[in-house]
PDB file of C-alpha atoms and ligand atoms in Angstrom:
ATOM      1  CA  MET A   1      16.282 -23.478  -1.099  1.00 85.00           C
ATOM      2  CA  ASP A   2      16.533 -20.887   1.629  1.00 95.00           C
ATOM      3  CA  SER A   3      14.595 -17.645   1.763  1.00 97.00           C
ATOM      4  CA  ILE A   4      17.309 -15.702  -0.072  1.00 97.00           C
ATOM      5  CA  GLU A   5      17.270 -18.143  -2.981  1.00 98.00           C
ATOM      6  CA  ARG A   6      13.482 -18.084  -3.021  1.00 98.00           C
ATOM      7  CA  LEU A   7      13.528 -14.257  -2.997  1.00 98.00           C
ATOM      8  CA  GLN A   8      15.835 -14.288  -5.992  1.00 98.00           C
ATOM      9  CA  ALA A   9      13.617 -16.806  -7.779  1.00 98.00           C
ATOM     10  CA  VAL A  10      10.546 -14.596  -7.154  1.00 98.00           C
ATOM     11  CA  ARG A  11      12.429 -11.556  -8.475  1.00 98.00           C
ATOM     12  CA  ALA A  12      13.436 -13.481 -11.583  1.00 98.00           C
ATOM     13  CA  GLU A  13       9.840 -14.592 -12.138  1.00 98.00           C
ATOM     14  CA  ILE A  14       8.604 -11.001 -11.777  1.00 98.00           C
ATOM     15  CA  ALA A  15      11.177  -9.858 -14.344  1.00 98.00           C
ATOM     16  CA  GLN A  16      10.151 -12.686 -16.679  1.00 98.00           C
ATOM     17  CA  ALA A  17       6.441 -11.867 -16.339  1.00 98.00           C
ATOM     18  CA  CYS A  18       7.203  -8.203 -17.076  1.00 98.00           C
ATOM     19  CA  ARG A  19       9.285  -9.065 -20.146  1.00 98.00           C
ATOM     20  CA  ALA A  20       6.521 -11.321 -21.443  1.00 97.00           C
ATOM     21  CA  CYS A  21       4.015  -8.458 -21.464  1.00 97.00           C
ATOM     22  CA  GLY A  22       6.318  -5.557 -22.272  1.00 98.00           C
ATOM     23  CA  ARG A  23       6.307  -3.988 -18.825  1.00 98.00           C
ATOM     24  CA  ASN A  24       9.219  -2.491 -16.924  1.00 98.00           C
ATOM     25  CA  PRO A  25      10.070  -4.568 -13.808  1.00 97.00           C
ATOM     26  CA  ALA A  26      10.814  -1.275 -12.032  1.00 97.00           C
ATOM     27  CA  ASP A  27       7.062  -0.576 -12.194  1.00 98.00           C
ATOM     28  CA  VAL A  28       6.242  -3.629 -10.050  1.00 98.00           C
ATOM     29  CA  THR A  29       6.951  -3.397  -6.312  1.00 98.00           C
ATOM     30  CA  LEU A  30       7.547  -6.695  -4.554  1.00 98.00           C
ATOM     31  CA  ILE A  31       6.025  -6.661  -1.073  1.00 99.00           C
ATOM     32  CA  ALA A  32       7.596  -9.490   0.933  1.00 98.00           C
ATOM     33  CA  VAL A  33       4.806 -10.648   3.252  1.00 98.00           C
ATOM     34  CA  SER A  34       6.515 -11.514   6.522  1.00 98.00           C
ATOM     35  CA  LYS A  35       3.428 -12.109   8.703  1.00 98.00           C
ATOM     36  CA  THR A  36       3.889 -14.909  11.270  1.00 97.00           C
ATOM     37  CA  PHE A  37       7.634 -15.076  10.629  1.00 97.00           C
ATOM     38  CA  PRO A  38       9.970 -14.019  13.445  1.00 96.00           C
ATOM     39  CA  ALA A  39      12.555 -11.271  13.165  1.00 97.00           C
ATOM     40  CA  ALA A  40      15.308 -13.868  12.795  1.00 97.00           C
ATOM     41  CA  ASP A  41      13.727 -15.042   9.525  1.00 97.00           C
ATOM     42  CA  ILE A  42      13.188 -11.499   8.241  1.00 98.00           C
ATOM     43  CA  ALA A  43      16.623 -10.010   8.959  1.00 98.00           C
ATOM     44  CA  PRO A  44      18.477 -12.019   6.273  1.00 97.00           C
ATOM     45  CA  VAL A  45      15.880 -10.998   3.683  1.00 98.00           C
ATOM     46  CA  ILE A  46      16.449  -7.320   4.529  1.00 98.00           C
ATOM     47  CA  ASP A  47      20.180  -7.904   4.323  1.00 96.00           C
ATOM     48  CA  ALA A  48      19.694  -9.458   0.887  1.00 97.00           C
ATOM     49  CA  GLY A  49      18.347  -6.108  -0.292  1.00 97.00           C
ATOM     50  CA  GLN A  50      14.574  -6.484   0.054  1.00 98.00           C
ATOM     51  CA  THR A  51      13.173  -3.126   1.174  1.00 98.00           C
ATOM     52  CA  VAL A  52       9.369  -3.493   1.172  1.00 98.00           C
ATOM     53  CA  PHE A  53       7.542  -5.765   3.621  1.00 98.00           C
ATOM     54  CA  GLY A  54       3.902  -6.573   4.307  1.00 98.00           C
ATOM     55  CA  GLU A  55       2.263  -7.450   7.600  1.00 98.00           C
ATOM     56  CA  ASN A  56      -1.404  -8.144   8.301  1.00 98.00           C
ATOM     57  CA  ARG A  57      -1.622  -7.238  11.990  1.00 98.00           C
ATOM     58  CA  VAL A  58      -0.893  -3.956  13.740  1.00 98.00           C
ATOM     59  CA  GLN A  59       0.051  -5.633  17.013  1.00 97.00           C
ATOM     60  CA  GLU A  60       2.433  -8.144  15.459  1.00 98.00           C
ATOM     61  CA  THR A  61       4.094  -5.296  13.562  1.00 98.00           C
ATOM     62  CA  ARG A  62       4.507  -3.245  16.718  1.00 98.00           C
ATOM     63  CA  ASP A  63       6.068  -6.246  18.493  1.00 97.00           C
ATOM     64  CA  LYS A  64       8.380  -7.248  15.674  1.00 98.00           C
ATOM     65  CA  TRP A  65       9.464  -4.299  13.563  1.00 98.00           C
ATOM     66  CA  PRO A  66      10.810  -1.435  15.703  1.00 97.00           C
ATOM     67  CA  ALA A  67      13.905  -3.483  16.636  1.00 97.00           C
ATOM     68  CA  LEU A  68      14.328  -4.759  13.067  1.00 97.00           C
ATOM     69  CA  ARG A  69      14.057  -1.223  11.742  1.00 96.00           C
ATOM     70  CA  ALA A  70      16.583   0.065  14.253  1.00 96.00           C
ATOM     71  CA  ALA A  71      19.139  -2.588  13.276  1.00 96.00           C
ATOM     72  CA  HIS A  72      18.830  -2.534   9.476  1.00 95.00           C
ATOM     73  CA  PRO A  73      18.736  -0.160   6.527  1.00 93.00           C
ATOM     74  CA  PRO A  74      15.401   1.613   6.008  1.00 95.00           C
ATOM     75  CA  VAL A  75      12.441  -0.523   4.961  1.00 98.00           C
ATOM     76  CA  GLU A  76       8.884   0.292   3.939  1.00 98.00           C
ATOM     77  CA  LEU A  77       6.074  -1.448   5.810  1.00 98.00           C
ATOM     78  CA  HIS A  78       2.698  -2.100   4.190  1.00 98.00           C
ATOM     79  CA  LEU A  79      -0.434  -3.088   6.132  1.00 98.00           C
ATOM     80  CA  ILE A  80      -2.249  -5.730   4.088  1.00 98.00           C
ATOM     81  CA  GLY A  81      -4.679  -6.985   6.745  1.00 98.00           C
ATOM     82  CA  PRO A  82      -7.952  -5.570   8.055  1.00 97.00           C
ATOM     83  CA  LEU A  83      -7.807  -2.303   9.987  1.00 97.00           C
ATOM     84  CA  GLN A  84     -10.029  -1.590  13.002  1.00 96.00           C
ATOM     85  CA  SER A  85     -10.782   2.036  13.812  1.00 96.00           C
ATOM     86  CA  ASN A  86      -9.228   1.750  17.294  1.00 97.00           C
ATOM     87  CA  LYS A  87      -5.915   0.780  15.631  1.00 98.00           C
ATOM     88  CA  VAL A  88      -5.827   3.608  13.096  1.00 98.00           C
ATOM     89  CA  ARG A  89      -3.521   5.847  15.136  1.00 98.00           C
ATOM     90  CA  GLU A  90      -0.955   3.108  15.584  1.00 98.00           C
ATOM     91  CA  ALA A  91      -1.268   1.952  11.975  1.00 98.00           C
ATOM     92  CA  VAL A  92      -0.564   5.464  10.665  1.00 98.00           C
ATOM     93  CA  ALA A  93       2.482   5.645  12.948  1.00 98.00           C
ATOM     94  CA  LEU A  94       3.862   2.226  11.897  1.00 98.00           C
ATOM     95  CA  PHE A  95       3.011   1.800   8.228  1.00 98.00           C
ATOM     96  CA  ASP A  96       4.130   3.537   5.036  1.00 98.00           C
ATOM     97  CA  ALA A  97       1.158   2.180   3.122  1.00 98.00           C
ATOM     98  CA  ILE A  98      -2.256   0.793   4.078  1.00 98.00           C
ATOM     99  CA  HIS A  99      -3.931  -1.512   1.544  1.00 98.00           C
ATOM    100  CA  THR A 100      -7.185  -2.170   3.334  1.00 98.00           C
ATOM    101  CA  VAL A 101      -9.253   1.011   3.374  1.00 98.00           C
ATOM    102  CA  ASP A 102     -12.769  -0.341   2.855  1.00 98.00           C
ATOM    103  CA  ARG A 103     -15.406   1.565   4.794  1.00 97.00           C
ATOM    104  CA  PRO A 104     -16.459   5.115   5.643  1.00 97.00           C
ATOM    105  CA  LYS A 105     -15.584   4.821   9.325  1.00 98.00           C
ATOM    106  CA  ILE A 106     -11.980   3.866   8.512  1.00 98.00           C
ATOM    107  CA  ALA A 107     -11.687   6.570   5.854  1.00 98.00           C
ATOM    108  CA  ALA A 108     -12.879   9.188   8.360  1.00 98.00           C
ATOM    109  CA  ALA A 109     -10.532   7.924  11.084  1.00 98.00           C
ATOM    110  CA  LEU A 110      -7.573   7.893   8.679  1.00 98.00           C
ATOM    111  CA  ALA A 111      -8.302  11.433   7.512  1.00 98.00           C
ATOM    112  CA  GLU A 112      -8.418  12.630  11.098  1.00 98.00           C
ATOM    113  CA  GLU A 113      -5.217  10.833  12.100  1.00 98.00           C
ATOM    114  CA  ILE A 114      -3.303  11.962   8.998  1.00 98.00           C
ATOM    115  CA  ALA A 115      -4.252  15.567   9.743  1.00 98.00           C
ATOM    116  CA  ARG A 116      -3.319  15.174  13.408  1.00 98.00           C
ATOM    117  CA  SER A 117       0.009  13.369  12.928  1.00 98.00           C
ATOM    118  CA  GLY A 118       1.219  14.873   9.667  1.00 97.00           C
ATOM    119  CA  ARG A 119       2.132  11.370   8.517  1.00 98.00           C
ATOM    120  CA  ARG A 120       0.792  10.374   5.119  1.00 98.00           C
ATOM    121  CA  PRO A 121       0.841   6.634   4.438  1.00 98.00           C
ATOM    122  CA  ARG A 122      -0.094   5.742   0.886  1.00 98.00           C
ATOM    123  CA  LEU A 123      -3.652   4.436   0.826  1.00 98.00           C
ATOM    124  CA  PHE A 124      -5.212   1.617  -1.167  1.00 99.00           C
ATOM    125  CA  VAL A 125      -8.914   0.805  -1.216  1.00 99.00           C
ATOM    126  CA  GLN A 126      -9.661  -2.910  -0.903  1.00 98.00           C
ATOM    127  CA  VAL A 127     -12.304  -4.211  -3.313  1.00 99.00           C
ATOM    128  CA  ASN A 128     -14.091  -7.505  -2.622  1.00 98.00           C
ATOM    129  CA  THR A 129     -14.094  -8.513  -6.291  1.00 98.00           C
ATOM    130  CA  GLY A 130     -15.673 -11.896  -5.571  1.00 98.00           C
ATOM    131  CA  ALA A 131     -18.397 -10.380  -3.328  1.00 98.00           C
ATOM    132  CA  GLU A 132     -17.513 -12.983  -0.677  1.00 98.00           C
ATOM    133  CA  PRO A 133     -19.546 -12.371   2.496  1.00 97.00           C
ATOM    134  CA  GLN A 134     -16.667 -13.274   4.833  1.00 95.00           C
ATOM    135  CA  LYS A 135     -14.135 -11.084   3.060  1.00 97.00           C
ATOM    136  CA  ALA A 136     -13.282  -7.436   3.689  1.00 97.00           C
ATOM    137  CA  GLY A 137     -13.435  -4.843   0.945  1.00 98.00           C
ATOM    138  CA  VAL A 138     -15.975  -2.631  -0.717  1.00 98.00           C
ATOM    139  CA  LEU A 139     -18.226  -4.376  -3.264  1.00 98.00           C
ATOM    140  CA  PRO A 140     -17.287  -3.689  -6.897  1.00 98.00           C
ATOM    141  CA  GLU A 141     -20.554  -1.857  -7.577  1.00 98.00           C
ATOM    142  CA  ALA A 142     -19.979   0.374  -4.540  1.00 98.00           C
ATOM    143  CA  ALA A 143     -16.340   1.161  -5.323  1.00 98.00           C
ATOM    144  CA  ASP A 144     -16.848   4.342  -7.373  1.00 98.00           C
ATOM    145  CA  ALA A 145     -19.037   5.937  -4.714  1.00 98.00           C
ATOM    146  CA  PHE A 146     -16.679   4.931  -1.906  1.00 98.00           C
ATOM    147  CA  LEU A 147     -13.679   6.336  -3.779  1.00 98.00           C
ATOM    148  CA  ALA A 148     -15.541   9.596  -4.325  1.00 98.00           C
ATOM    149  CA  GLU A 149     -16.374   9.719  -0.626  1.00 98.00           C
ATOM    150  CA  CYS A 150     -12.711   9.132   0.332  1.00 98.00           C
ATOM    151  CA  ARG A 151     -11.487  11.786  -2.042  1.00 98.00           C
ATOM    152  CA  GLU A 152     -14.142  14.478  -1.839  1.00 98.00           C
ATOM    153  CA  ARG A 153     -15.498  14.191   1.671  1.00 98.00           C
ATOM    154  CA  HIS A 154     -12.323  13.111   3.485  1.00 98.00           C
ATOM    155  CA  ARG A 155      -9.740  14.662   1.126  1.00 98.00           C
ATOM    156  CA  LEU A 156      -7.762  11.408   1.120  1.00 98.00           C
ATOM    157  CA  GLU A 157      -5.338  10.736  -1.677  1.00 98.00           C
ATOM    158  CA  ILE A 158      -5.950   7.181  -2.893  1.00 98.00           C
ATOM    159  CA  SER A 159      -2.867   5.610  -4.493  1.00 98.00           C
ATOM    160  CA  GLY A 160      -4.344   2.316  -5.518  1.00 98.00           C
ATOM    161  CA  LEU A 161      -6.838  -0.508  -5.269  1.00 99.00           C
ATOM    162  CA  MET A 162      -6.260  -3.918  -3.712  1.00 99.00           C
ATOM    163  CA  CYS A 163      -8.012  -7.281  -4.059  1.00 98.00           C
ATOM    164  CA  ILE A 164      -7.754 -10.855  -2.831  1.00 98.00           C
ATOM    165  CA  PRO A 165      -9.597 -13.070  -5.353  1.00 98.00           C
ATOM    166  CA  PRO A 166     -11.657 -16.003  -4.031  1.00 98.00           C
ATOM    167  CA  ALA A 167      -9.324 -18.944  -3.426  1.00 96.00           C
ATOM    168  CA  GLN A 168     -11.278 -21.285  -5.709  1.00 96.00           C
ATOM    169  CA  ASP A 169     -11.544 -18.928  -8.699  1.00 98.00           C
ATOM    170  CA  VAL A 170      -9.241 -18.368 -11.654  1.00 98.00           C
ATOM    171  CA  PRO A 171      -7.824 -15.018 -10.493  1.00 98.00           C
ATOM    172  CA  ASP A 172      -7.415 -13.264 -13.868  1.00 98.00           C
ATOM    173  CA  PRO A 173     -10.985 -11.897 -14.177  1.00 98.00           C
ATOM    174  CA  HIS A 174     -10.732 -10.493 -10.631  1.00 98.00           C
ATOM    175  CA  PHE A 175      -7.465  -8.751 -11.484  1.00 98.00           C
ATOM    176  CA  ALA A 176      -8.995  -7.413 -14.700  1.00 98.00           C
ATOM    177  CA  LEU A 177     -12.041  -6.118 -12.815  1.00 98.00           C
ATOM    178  CA  LEU A 178      -9.817  -4.327 -10.281  1.00 99.00           C
ATOM    179  CA  ALA A 179      -7.804  -2.762 -13.122  1.00 98.00           C
ATOM    180  CA  LYS A 180     -11.009  -1.595 -14.786  1.00 98.00           C
ATOM    181  CA  ILE A 181     -12.351   0.043 -11.609  1.00 98.00           C
ATOM    182  CA  ALA A 182      -8.975   1.744 -11.085  1.00 98.00           C
ATOM    183  CA  ALA A 183      -8.781   3.022 -14.665  1.00 98.00           C
ATOM    184  CA  ARG A 184     -12.240   4.582 -14.641  1.00 98.00           C
ATOM    185  CA  ASN A 185     -11.395   6.334 -11.369  1.00 98.00           C
ATOM    186  CA  GLY A 186      -8.008   7.606 -12.522  1.00 98.00           C
ATOM    187  CA  ILE A 187      -6.094   5.439 -10.044  1.00 98.00           C
ATOM    188  CA  CYS A 188      -2.647   4.055 -10.967  1.00 98.00           C
ATOM    189  CA  GLY A 189      -1.790   1.603  -8.179  1.00 98.00           C
ATOM    190  CA  LEU A 190      -2.936  -2.031  -8.298  1.00 99.00           C
ATOM    191  CA  SER A 191      -2.093  -4.240  -5.316  1.00 99.00           C
ATOM    192  CA  MET A 192      -2.861  -7.728  -6.557  1.00 98.00           C
ATOM    193  CA  GLY A 193      -1.173 -11.096  -6.893  1.00 98.00           C
ATOM    194  CA  MET A 194       0.178 -13.413  -4.187  1.00 98.00           C
ATOM    195  CA  SER A 195       2.566 -16.384  -4.245  1.00 98.00           C
ATOM    196  CA  ALA A 196       0.340 -18.519  -6.463  1.00 97.00           C
ATOM    197  CA  ASP A 197      -0.666 -15.914  -9.023  1.00 98.00           C
ATOM    198  CA  PHE A 198       1.641 -12.897  -9.101  1.00 98.00           C
ATOM    199  CA  SER A 199       2.656 -13.474 -12.725  1.00 98.00           C
ATOM    200  CA  ALA A 200      -0.998 -13.420 -13.802  1.00 98.00           C
ATOM    201  CA  ALA A 201      -1.502 -10.245 -11.765  1.00 98.00           C
ATOM    202  CA  ILE A 202       1.464  -8.590 -13.478  1.00 98.00           C
ATOM    203  CA  ARG A 203      -0.063  -9.416 -16.866  1.00 98.00           C
ATOM    204  CA  GLN A 204      -3.218  -7.593 -15.716  1.00 98.00           C
ATOM    205  CA  GLY A 205      -1.261  -4.530 -14.593  1.00 98.00           C
ATOM    206  CA  ALA A 206      -0.289  -5.147 -10.944  1.00 98.00           C
ATOM    207  CA  THR A 207       1.981  -2.440  -9.553  1.00 98.00           C
ATOM    208  CA  HIS A 208       2.335  -4.161  -6.155  1.00 99.00           C
ATOM    209  CA  VAL A 209       2.504  -7.926  -5.663  1.00 99.00           C
ATOM    210  CA  ARG A 210       2.180  -9.330  -2.131  1.00 98.00           C
ATOM    211  CA  VAL A 211       4.285 -12.461  -1.886  1.00 98.00           C
ATOM    212  CA  GLY A 212       4.690 -14.402   1.361  1.00 98.00           C
ATOM    213  CA  SER A 213       5.143 -18.157   1.275  1.00 98.00           C
ATOM    214  CA  ALA A 214       7.050 -18.180  -2.025  1.00 98.00           C
ATOM    215  CA  ILE A 215       9.772 -16.235  -0.167  1.00 98.00           C
ATOM    216  CA  PHE A 216       9.529 -17.215   3.498  1.00 98.00           C
ATOM    217  CA  GLY A 217       8.179 -20.759   3.143  1.00 96.00           C
ATOM    218  CA  HIS A 218       4.992 -22.224   4.520  1.00 94.00           C
ATOM    219  CA  ARG A 219       3.243 -20.467   7.357  1.00 91.00           C
ATOM    220  CA  PRO A 220       1.656 -22.131  10.333  1.00 75.00           C
ATOM    221  CA  LEU A 221      -2.124 -21.751   9.873  1.00 66.00           C
ATOM    222  CA  VAL A 222      -2.625 -19.484  12.901  1.00 61.00           C
ATOM    223  CA  ASN A 223      -2.550 -16.065  11.297  1.00 49.00           C
ATOM    224  CA  GLU A 224      -4.483 -16.303   8.053  1.00 50.00           C
ATOM    225  CA  ALA A 225      -6.319 -13.039   7.511  1.00 47.00           C
TER     226      ALA A 225
HETATM  227  C1  PLP B 301      -0.833 -13.554   3.581  1.00 62.98           C
HETATM  228  C2  PLP B 301      -1.213 -12.608   2.520  1.00 62.98           C
HETATM  229  C3  PLP B 301      -0.510 -12.542   1.310  1.00 62.98           C
HETATM  230  C4  PLP B 301       0.637 -13.465   0.959  1.00 62.98           C
HETATM  231  O1  PLP B 301       0.135 -14.740   0.690  1.00 62.98           O
HETATM  232  P1  PLP B 301       1.091 -15.872   0.037  1.00 62.98           P
HETATM  233  O2  PLP B 301       0.134 -16.806  -0.594  1.00 62.98           O
HETATM  234  O3  PLP B 301       1.834 -16.475   1.178  1.00 62.98           O
HETATM  235  O4  PLP B 301       1.970 -15.223  -0.929  1.00 62.98           O
HETATM  236  C5  PLP B 301      -0.893 -11.579   0.386  1.00 62.98           C
HETATM  237  N1  PLP B 301      -1.915 -10.740   0.621  1.00 62.98           N
HETATM  238  C6  PLP B 301      -2.614 -10.768   1.777  1.00 62.98           C
HETATM  239  C7  PLP B 301      -3.727  -9.802   1.971  1.00 62.98           C
HETATM  240  C8  PLP B 301      -2.291 -11.701   2.751  1.00 62.98           C
HETATM  241  O5  PLP B 301      -3.008 -11.722   3.894  1.00 62.98           O
END
């Protein structure tokens, strides 16, 4: 299979997962995660009609996407990797959505840059549902307070929550926990589910699934976030 056939297979599986739980496939956005893949691998996927892409590094996006964007129909770019405060200005300029808001310093820097630039990327707060020490994201028990701080202190509109469950865990309880935190905070967006588990995430209410290798094939191990 090539990437176009794999893209179609992923789309079919999303539609099937939606049918199985009575959801509308139009309510699930497929983010094609193109990190590590060169422009030559991405261009055919854009030409096949995919319009939303995810990258995990600001610098790689800056190197790769301006030329792709100039040569193809409009695409949306989502930042799904960690954001450092010294990259906030560039991230706001490059990305249409940022999934990794997870600490006060980043929230403050985003608020300042959004006000300065007039650009308004959609924002997701990352929650470390497995409380893994090496992983980014606010802890589940700190999520409500952090969301209140983003909204009330920094006047940020938060579109959704995002999680990356621990690799060794059954993901469903992590997805359910994220959905519960979102619901009690009046948040509609849920960025959850990757190549191995996007159908399970859709059953738990995912509105954005981030799918890389199931579309583009295996990645070299150099750029794992
Ligand atoms: C790389 C990555 C993905 C995609 O992973 P696959 O298993 O290749 O689908 C999704 N989300 C995040 C945050 C990632 O870094």
